[in-house]
């Protein structure tokens, strides 16, 4: 059984972040027992099942090296592991107003899900928004495979979820979402303030060996470090023109900044010889020299927020890295899939 969750640490519930790491021997296998997952803010000492040990590793207090639960059976799709994530601000006015609308429930939930929701009235809110976030997460995963973008009908994305103890400040969520002959494994957290889930799917476990999954969720600050009101226009100079064209609000911008910060912390530790050449750099990268790469997160100019993000480093697509970003109300979330070459330092979520 996974350990009981704990609340996010830091001022103003600012950030929770943790990582998950695959090894070739611990990649998801149908029918295998789930690995324990440690919640943010707790040292990760949970052991995987016998004969499926991960490498010895001393984790950051907000990092975990155990792989996610391998319960999901994934359809044979010729694609690597893909990520999606979704966050729900439970204090948002539309969340509160929608919760008990019968038409809304009929539109977004299947009949078994509605029965599950009604079986415990005190759990209704947590179950509803965990299911909503799971469906949104799974859709983002499905959209990353080649082919036409599927029509998103929430009720056709059927969830099977388990939530941790109701008296926990931070409740673990895990389960699966099935739709379009595919299965997406989801896991994450429900607190009194937000729901944040990540979803994964893929059919070539050997290609996931030593990949790291890193997640984060953060409340968008109201003020800058100087105490001034944080406004979208004040962030304009932190983005390139093509990045800015896909940004449609302050949370949209903040989610990208947080994801870029984590990517930069990983990529800056690599030798420059493994990264693209810098245009106009007199010294050039040079073997053995490290630097902070210029990172862009690009989405569609015509449909911002509707297409999967792409990561570019110095103008070139970064291969092998998958990214999902999300935002709702006052909260932003992100998830990174990092291949072995891009592993960097453990997440530092103890910012002042």
Short mmCIF file of C-alpha atoms in Angstrom, two decimals:
data_model
loop_
_atom_site.label_atom_id
_atom_site.label_comp_id
_atom_site.label_asym_id
_atom_site.label_seq_id
_atom_site.Cartn_x
_atom_site.Cartn_y
_atom_site.Cartn_z
CA UNK A 1 0.00 0.00 0.00
CA UNK A 2 1.31 3.44 -0.85
CA UNK A 3 2.12 5.69 2.11
CA UNK A 4 -0.39 8.29 3.15
CA UNK A 5 -0.02 11.62 1.38
CA UNK A 6 1.24 14.80 2.94
CA UNK A 7 0.47 18.42 2.07
CA UNK A 8 2.71 20.38 -0.27
CA UNK A 9 5.52 22.08 1.55
CA UNK A 10 6.69 25.63 1.02
CA UNK A 11 4.97 28.96 1.28
CA UNK A 12 1.46 29.29 -0.10
CA UNK A 13 1.36 25.65 -1.25
CA UNK A 14 3.70 26.93 -3.93
CA UNK A 15 5.18 23.82 -5.47
CA UNK A 16 5.02 20.06 -5.31
CA UNK A 17 7.37 18.15 -7.61
CA UNK A 18 8.67 14.63 -7.78
CA UNK A 19 10.16 12.25 -10.28
CA UNK A 20 9.61 8.66 -11.34
CA UNK A 21 12.23 6.55 -13.05
CA UNK A 22 11.89 3.50 -15.27
CA UNK A 23 14.44 0.72 -15.58
CA UNK A 24 14.22 -1.90 -18.27
CA UNK A 25 13.32 -4.56 -15.72
CA UNK A 26 10.65 -2.40 -14.11
CA UNK A 27 8.80 -1.20 -17.20
CA UNK A 28 5.03 -1.79 -16.95
CA UNK A 29 4.01 -5.39 -17.56
CA UNK A 30 0.34 -6.45 -17.81
CA UNK A 31 -0.72 -8.25 -14.66
CA UNK A 32 2.24 -7.12 -12.56
CA UNK A 33 1.70 -5.74 -9.08
CA UNK A 34 1.78 -1.95 -8.66
CA UNK A 35 4.89 -0.28 -7.35
CA UNK A 36 4.57 1.97 -4.32
CA UNK A 37 4.68 5.66 -5.15
CA UNK A 38 5.73 8.25 -2.63
CA UNK A 39 3.88 11.58 -2.53
CA UNK A 40 5.66 14.93 -2.92
CA UNK A 41 7.52 16.13 0.14
CA UNK A 42 8.24 12.63 1.47
CA UNK A 43 11.58 10.79 1.22
CA UNK A 44 11.30 7.91 -1.23
CA UNK A 45 12.22 4.64 0.45
CA UNK A 46 9.37 2.41 -0.79
CA UNK A 47 10.62 -0.80 -2.41
CA UNK A 48 9.27 -2.22 -5.68
CA UNK A 49 8.06 -5.84 -5.63
CA UNK A 50 10.68 -8.56 -5.29
CA UNK A 51 12.69 -9.33 -8.44
CA UNK A 52 11.86 -5.90 -9.86
CA UNK A 53 14.34 -3.74 -8.02
CA UNK A 54 15.35 -0.35 -9.31
CA UNK A 55 18.97 0.74 -9.09
CA UNK A 56 20.28 2.00 -5.78
CA UNK A 57 19.62 5.72 -5.61
CA UNK A 58 19.52 8.32 -2.87
CA UNK A 59 16.48 10.43 -3.79
CA UNK A 60 15.88 14.11 -3.31
CA UNK A 61 13.27 14.65 -0.54
CA UNK A 62 10.79 15.58 -3.28
CA UNK A 63 11.86 12.95 -5.77
CA UNK A 64 11.02 9.29 -6.22
CA UNK A 65 12.84 6.65 -8.23
CA UNK A 66 10.16 3.96 -8.25
CA UNK A 67 8.26 3.51 -11.53
CA UNK A 68 4.53 4.20 -11.69
CA UNK A 69 2.02 1.42 -11.24
CA UNK A 70 2.29 -1.07 -14.13
CA UNK A 71 -1.38 -2.08 -14.06
CA UNK A 72 -2.49 -0.81 -17.47
CA UNK A 73 -2.56 -3.05 -20.52
CA UNK A 74 -1.52 -0.98 -23.51
CA UNK A 75 -2.73 -1.68 -27.02
CA UNK A 76 -0.08 -2.54 -29.62
CA UNK A 77 0.57 0.93 -31.04
CA UNK A 78 3.86 1.67 -32.77
CA UNK A 79 4.82 4.60 -30.54
CA UNK A 80 7.11 5.26 -27.55
CA UNK A 81 5.91 6.19 -24.10
CA UNK A 82 3.80 9.36 -24.19
CA UNK A 83 2.71 11.72 -21.42
CA UNK A 84 -0.30 13.85 -20.61
CA UNK A 85 -1.23 15.78 -17.49
CA UNK A 86 -4.12 17.86 -16.21
CA UNK A 87 -4.74 20.11 -13.23
CA UNK A 88 -8.06 21.27 -11.75
CA UNK A 89 -8.41 24.27 -9.44
CA UNK A 90 -11.05 23.12 -6.96
CA UNK A 91 -11.74 26.71 -5.89
CA UNK A 92 -12.61 27.83 -9.42
CA UNK A 93 -16.21 29.17 -9.67
CA UNK A 94 -17.08 26.89 -12.61
CA UNK A 95 -15.96 23.84 -10.65
CA UNK A 96 -18.28 24.70 -7.80
CA UNK A 97 -21.23 25.50 -10.05
CA UNK A 98 -20.90 22.41 -12.25
CA UNK A 99 -20.51 19.81 -9.57
CA UNK A 100 -24.18 18.92 -9.11
CA UNK A 101 -25.58 19.66 -12.56
CA UNK A 102 -27.26 16.49 -13.85
CA UNK A 103 -26.74 17.42 -17.50
CA UNK A 104 -23.06 18.03 -16.91
CA UNK A 105 -22.63 14.67 -15.19
CA UNK A 106 -24.48 12.88 -17.99
CA UNK A 107 -22.23 14.52 -20.58
CA UNK A 108 -18.87 13.77 -18.98
CA UNK A 109 -19.42 10.47 -17.13
CA UNK A 110 -20.39 6.99 -18.29
CA UNK A 111 -23.18 5.12 -16.51
CA UNK A 112 -20.76 3.07 -14.35
CA UNK A 113 -18.91 6.26 -13.43
CA UNK A 114 -22.13 7.99 -12.39
CA UNK A 115 -23.00 5.00 -10.19
CA UNK A 116 -19.52 5.15 -8.66
CA UNK A 117 -19.96 8.86 -8.02
CA UNK A 118 -23.37 8.40 -6.37
CA UNK A 119 -22.23 5.52 -4.17
CA UNK A 120 -20.59 7.88 -1.66
CA UNK A 121 -21.99 11.45 -1.56
CA UNK A 122 -19.15 12.65 0.67
CA UNK A 123 -16.65 11.59 -1.99
CA UNK A 124 -18.55 13.12 -4.90
CA UNK A 125 -16.38 16.17 -5.47
CA UNK A 126 -13.05 14.36 -5.22
CA UNK A 127 -14.23 11.52 -7.46
CA UNK A 128 -15.80 13.78 -10.07
CA UNK A 129 -12.79 16.01 -10.57
CA UNK A 130 -10.33 13.13 -10.39
CA UNK A 131 -12.32 11.47 -13.20
CA UNK A 132 -12.44 14.72 -15.17
CA UNK A 133 -8.67 15.24 -14.86
CA UNK A 134 -8.03 11.60 -15.79
CA UNK A 135 -10.09 11.94 -18.98
CA UNK A 136 -8.38 15.19 -19.97
CA UNK A 137 -4.99 13.63 -19.25
CA UNK A 138 -5.75 10.52 -21.31
CA UNK A 139 -6.95 12.59 -24.26
CA UNK A 140 -3.65 14.48 -24.29
CA UNK A 141 -1.80 11.16 -24.41
CA UNK A 142 -3.96 9.76 -27.22
CA UNK A 143 -3.47 12.91 -29.29
CA UNK A 144 0.30 12.34 -29.36
CA UNK A 145 0.09 9.25 -31.54
CA UNK A 146 0.23 9.59 -35.33
CA UNK A 147 -3.03 9.89 -37.19
CA UNK A 148 -6.06 12.10 -37.09
CA UNK A 149 -6.86 13.83 -33.85
CA UNK A 150 -9.80 11.94 -32.25
CA UNK A 151 -13.03 13.65 -31.27
CA UNK A 152 -13.07 14.15 -27.51
CA UNK A 153 -16.29 12.90 -25.92
CA UNK A 154 -15.66 12.75 -22.18
CA UNK A 155 -18.15 9.95 -21.48
CA UNK A 156 -16.38 7.66 -23.98
CA UNK A 157 -13.13 7.94 -22.01
CA UNK A 158 -14.02 5.53 -19.20
CA UNK A 159 -12.08 5.71 -15.94
CA UNK A 160 -11.38 3.13 -13.26
CA UNK A 161 -9.84 5.01 -10.35
CA UNK A 162 -8.87 4.42 -6.75
CA UNK A 163 -8.44 7.32 -4.32
CA UNK A 164 -6.43 7.27 -1.12
CA UNK A 165 -7.92 7.76 2.36
CA UNK A 166 -10.41 10.61 2.58
CA UNK A 167 -8.80 11.99 5.73
CA UNK A 168 -5.40 12.53 4.05
CA UNK A 169 -4.38 16.09 3.21
CA UNK A 170 -2.93 14.88 -0.08
CA UNK A 171 -4.67 11.82 -1.52
CA UNK A 172 -3.08 9.52 -4.04
CA UNK A 173 -5.05 8.69 -7.19
CA UNK A 174 -4.24 5.84 -9.54
CA UNK A 175 -6.05 3.87 -12.19
CA UNK A 176 -6.68 3.61 -15.92
CA UNK A 177 -8.64 5.36 -18.65
CA UNK A 178 -9.86 3.30 -21.60
CA UNK A 179 -10.95 4.76 -24.91
CA UNK A 180 -10.51 4.16 -28.63
CA UNK A 181 -9.15 0.63 -27.99
CA UNK A 182 -6.34 2.11 -25.94
CA UNK A 183 -5.51 2.19 -22.26
CA UNK A 184 -3.76 5.02 -20.43
CA UNK A 185 -2.43 4.62 -16.93
CA UNK A 186 -3.02 7.64 -14.69
CA UNK A 187 -1.76 8.60 -11.25
CA UNK A 188 -1.49 11.74 -9.19
CA UNK A 189 -2.95 13.63 -6.28
CA UNK A 190 -6.10 15.26 -4.92
CA UNK A 191 -5.78 17.95 -2.26
CA UNK A 192 -8.27 20.41 -0.85
CA UNK A 193 -7.08 22.93 -3.45
CA UNK A 194 -6.30 21.04 -6.65
CA UNK A 195 -6.31 17.78 -8.58
CA UNK A 196 -3.18 16.94 -10.58
CA UNK A 197 -2.84 13.76 -12.65
CA UNK A 198 -0.32 12.43 -15.15
CA UNK A 199 -1.02 9.76 -17.74
CA UNK A 200 1.35 7.42 -19.60
CA UNK A 201 0.99 4.87 -22.37
CA UNK A 202 3.23 3.09 -24.84
CA UNK A 203 3.90 -0.39 -26.16
CA UNK A 204 7.68 -0.79 -26.25
CA UNK A 205 8.83 -1.16 -22.63
CA UNK A 206 12.46 -1.82 -23.59
CA UNK A 207 12.69 1.68 -25.07
CA UNK A 208 11.68 3.22 -21.75
CA UNK A 209 14.74 1.90 -19.90
CA UNK A 210 16.16 4.51 -17.53
CA UNK A 211 13.68 7.16 -18.65
CA UNK A 212 12.69 9.59 -15.94
CA UNK A 213 9.23 11.08 -15.47
CA UNK A 214 9.15 14.34 -13.57
CA UNK A 215 5.99 16.13 -12.45
CA UNK A 216 5.22 19.50 -10.92
CA UNK A 217 2.21 21.51 -9.80
CA UNK A 218 2.29 25.12 -8.64
CA UNK A 219 -0.01 27.95 -7.74
CA UNK A 220 0.60 30.97 -9.97
CA UNK A 221 1.99 33.74 -7.74
CA UNK A 222 0.03 36.95 -7.44
CA UNK A 223 3.09 39.21 -7.17
CA UNK A 224 6.64 39.36 -8.49
CA UNK A 225 9.74 39.00 -6.32
CA UNK A 226 9.71 42.80 -6.02
CA UNK A 227 6.18 42.76 -4.60
CA UNK A 228 4.54 44.15 -7.74
CA UNK A 229 1.38 42.66 -9.25
CA UNK A 230 2.30 39.83 -11.62
CA UNK A 231 0.85 40.57 -15.06
CA UNK A 232 1.13 38.80 -18.39
CA UNK A 233 2.73 41.76 -20.19
CA UNK A 234 5.50 41.77 -17.61
CA UNK A 235 6.59 38.32 -18.80
CA UNK A 236 6.72 39.17 -22.49
CA UNK A 237 10.50 39.55 -22.64
CA UNK A 238 10.99 36.03 -21.28
CA UNK A 239 9.61 34.44 -24.46
CA UNK A 240 10.53 34.41 -28.12
CA UNK A 241 7.97 35.69 -30.62
CA UNK A 242 6.98 32.22 -31.73
CA UNK A 243 6.56 31.06 -28.13
CA UNK A 244 4.45 34.12 -27.35
CA UNK A 245 2.08 33.38 -30.24
CA UNK A 246 0.90 30.23 -28.43
CA UNK A 247 0.40 31.87 -25.02
CA UNK A 248 -3.13 32.92 -24.13
CA UNK A 249 -2.97 34.08 -20.53
CA UNK A 250 -0.87 34.39 -17.39
CA UNK A 251 -1.27 30.73 -16.31
CA UNK A 252 -0.37 29.62 -19.84
CA UNK A 253 2.85 31.63 -19.63
CA UNK A 254 3.68 30.51 -16.10
CA UNK A 255 3.27 26.82 -16.94
CA UNK A 256 5.82 27.21 -19.74
CA UNK A 257 8.27 29.06 -17.51
CA UNK A 258 8.14 26.33 -14.88
CA UNK A 259 8.59 23.55 -17.46
CA UNK A 260 11.45 25.47 -19.08
CA UNK A 261 13.13 25.95 -15.71
CA UNK A 262 13.16 22.21 -15.06
CA UNK A 263 14.31 21.41 -18.59
CA UNK A 264 17.12 23.94 -18.30
CA UNK A 265 18.30 22.47 -15.02
CA UNK A 266 18.65 19.08 -16.71
CA UNK A 267 20.09 20.17 -20.03
CA UNK A 268 22.58 22.65 -18.57
CA UNK A 269 24.43 19.76 -16.95
CA UNK A 270 25.18 18.07 -20.25
CA UNK A 271 28.36 18.62 -22.19
CA UNK A 272 27.87 21.18 -24.94
CA UNK A 273 29.01 18.67 -27.52
CA UNK A 274 25.70 16.80 -27.07
CA UNK A 275 23.58 19.89 -27.75
CA UNK A 276 22.95 21.87 -30.94
CA UNK A 277 25.47 24.54 -31.99
CA UNK A 278 24.76 28.09 -30.85
CA UNK A 279 24.42 30.54 -33.69
CA UNK A 280 26.66 33.56 -33.14
CA UNK A 281 28.59 32.04 -30.23
CA UNK A 282 32.23 33.00 -30.85
CA UNK A 283 33.63 30.32 -28.58
CA UNK A 284 31.25 27.63 -29.77
CA UNK A 285 30.08 24.85 -27.50
CA UNK A 286 33.27 22.81 -27.47
CA UNK A 287 33.76 19.35 -26.00
CA UNK A 288 33.29 19.12 -22.27
CA UNK A 289 31.91 22.64 -21.87
CA UNK A 290 28.44 23.06 -20.35
CA UNK A 291 26.08 26.00 -20.66
CA UNK A 292 22.46 26.93 -20.13
CA UNK A 293 20.66 26.18 -23.38
CA UNK A 294 18.04 28.43 -24.88
CA UNK A 295 14.75 26.55 -24.63
CA UNK A 296 11.47 27.22 -26.40
CA UNK A 297 8.14 25.49 -25.81
CA UNK A 298 6.01 25.86 -28.92
CA UNK A 299 2.33 25.18 -29.49
CA UNK A 300 -0.02 25.98 -32.35
CA UNK A 301 -0.38 29.63 -33.28
CA UNK A 302 -3.91 29.12 -34.53
CA UNK A 303 -5.06 26.69 -31.83
CA UNK A 304 -3.13 27.57 -28.65
CA UNK A 305 -3.66 25.02 -25.91
CA UNK A 306 -5.10 22.53 -28.43
CA UNK A 307 -1.91 20.91 -29.74
CA UNK A 308 0.86 19.02 -27.93
CA UNK A 309 3.85 21.22 -27.04
CA UNK A 310 7.19 20.83 -28.80
CA UNK A 311 10.53 21.51 -27.09
CA UNK A 312 13.26 23.27 -29.06
CA UNK A 313 16.82 23.89 -27.88
CA UNK A 314 18.64 26.63 -29.78
CA UNK A 315 16.08 26.34 -32.55
CA UNK A 316 16.28 22.57 -32.99
CA UNK A 317 13.69 20.01 -31.92
CA UNK A 318 14.80 18.16 -28.79
CA UNK A 319 14.46 14.46 -29.56
CA UNK A 320 13.47 11.90 -26.95
CA UNK A 321 11.84 14.37 -24.54
CA UNK A 322 8.07 14.49 -24.09
CA UNK A 323 6.32 17.36 -22.32
CA UNK A 324 2.78 18.04 -21.16
CA UNK A 325 1.67 21.32 -19.62
CA UNK A 326 -1.69 22.29 -18.14
CA UNK A 327 -3.33 25.08 -16.22
CA UNK A 328 -6.68 25.84 -14.64
CA UNK A 329 -7.63 28.77 -12.46
CA UNK A 330 -4.73 29.58 -10.13
CA UNK A 331 -2.83 26.33 -10.72
CA UNK A 332 -0.38 25.12 -13.38
CA UNK A 333 0.98 21.61 -13.88
CA UNK A 334 3.61 19.97 -16.03
CA UNK A 335 5.07 16.52 -16.75
CA UNK A 336 8.40 15.67 -18.41
CA UNK A 337 9.67 12.43 -19.90
CA UNK A 338 13.47 12.56 -19.88
CA UNK A 339 15.63 9.92 -21.58
CA UNK A 340 18.86 8.87 -19.84
CA UNK A 341 20.97 11.41 -21.73
CA UNK A 342 18.97 14.28 -20.24
CA UNK A 343 18.90 13.27 -16.59
CA UNK A 344 20.06 16.19 -14.49
CA UNK A 345 19.84 17.18 -10.84
CA UNK A 346 16.89 16.26 -8.68
CA UNK A 347 14.03 18.79 -8.54
CA UNK A 348 14.67 21.79 -6.32
CA UNK A 349 11.27 22.84 -5.02
CA UNK A 350 12.49 24.68 -1.96
CA UNK A 351 12.55 28.12 -3.55
CA UNK A 352 11.96 31.07 -1.27
#
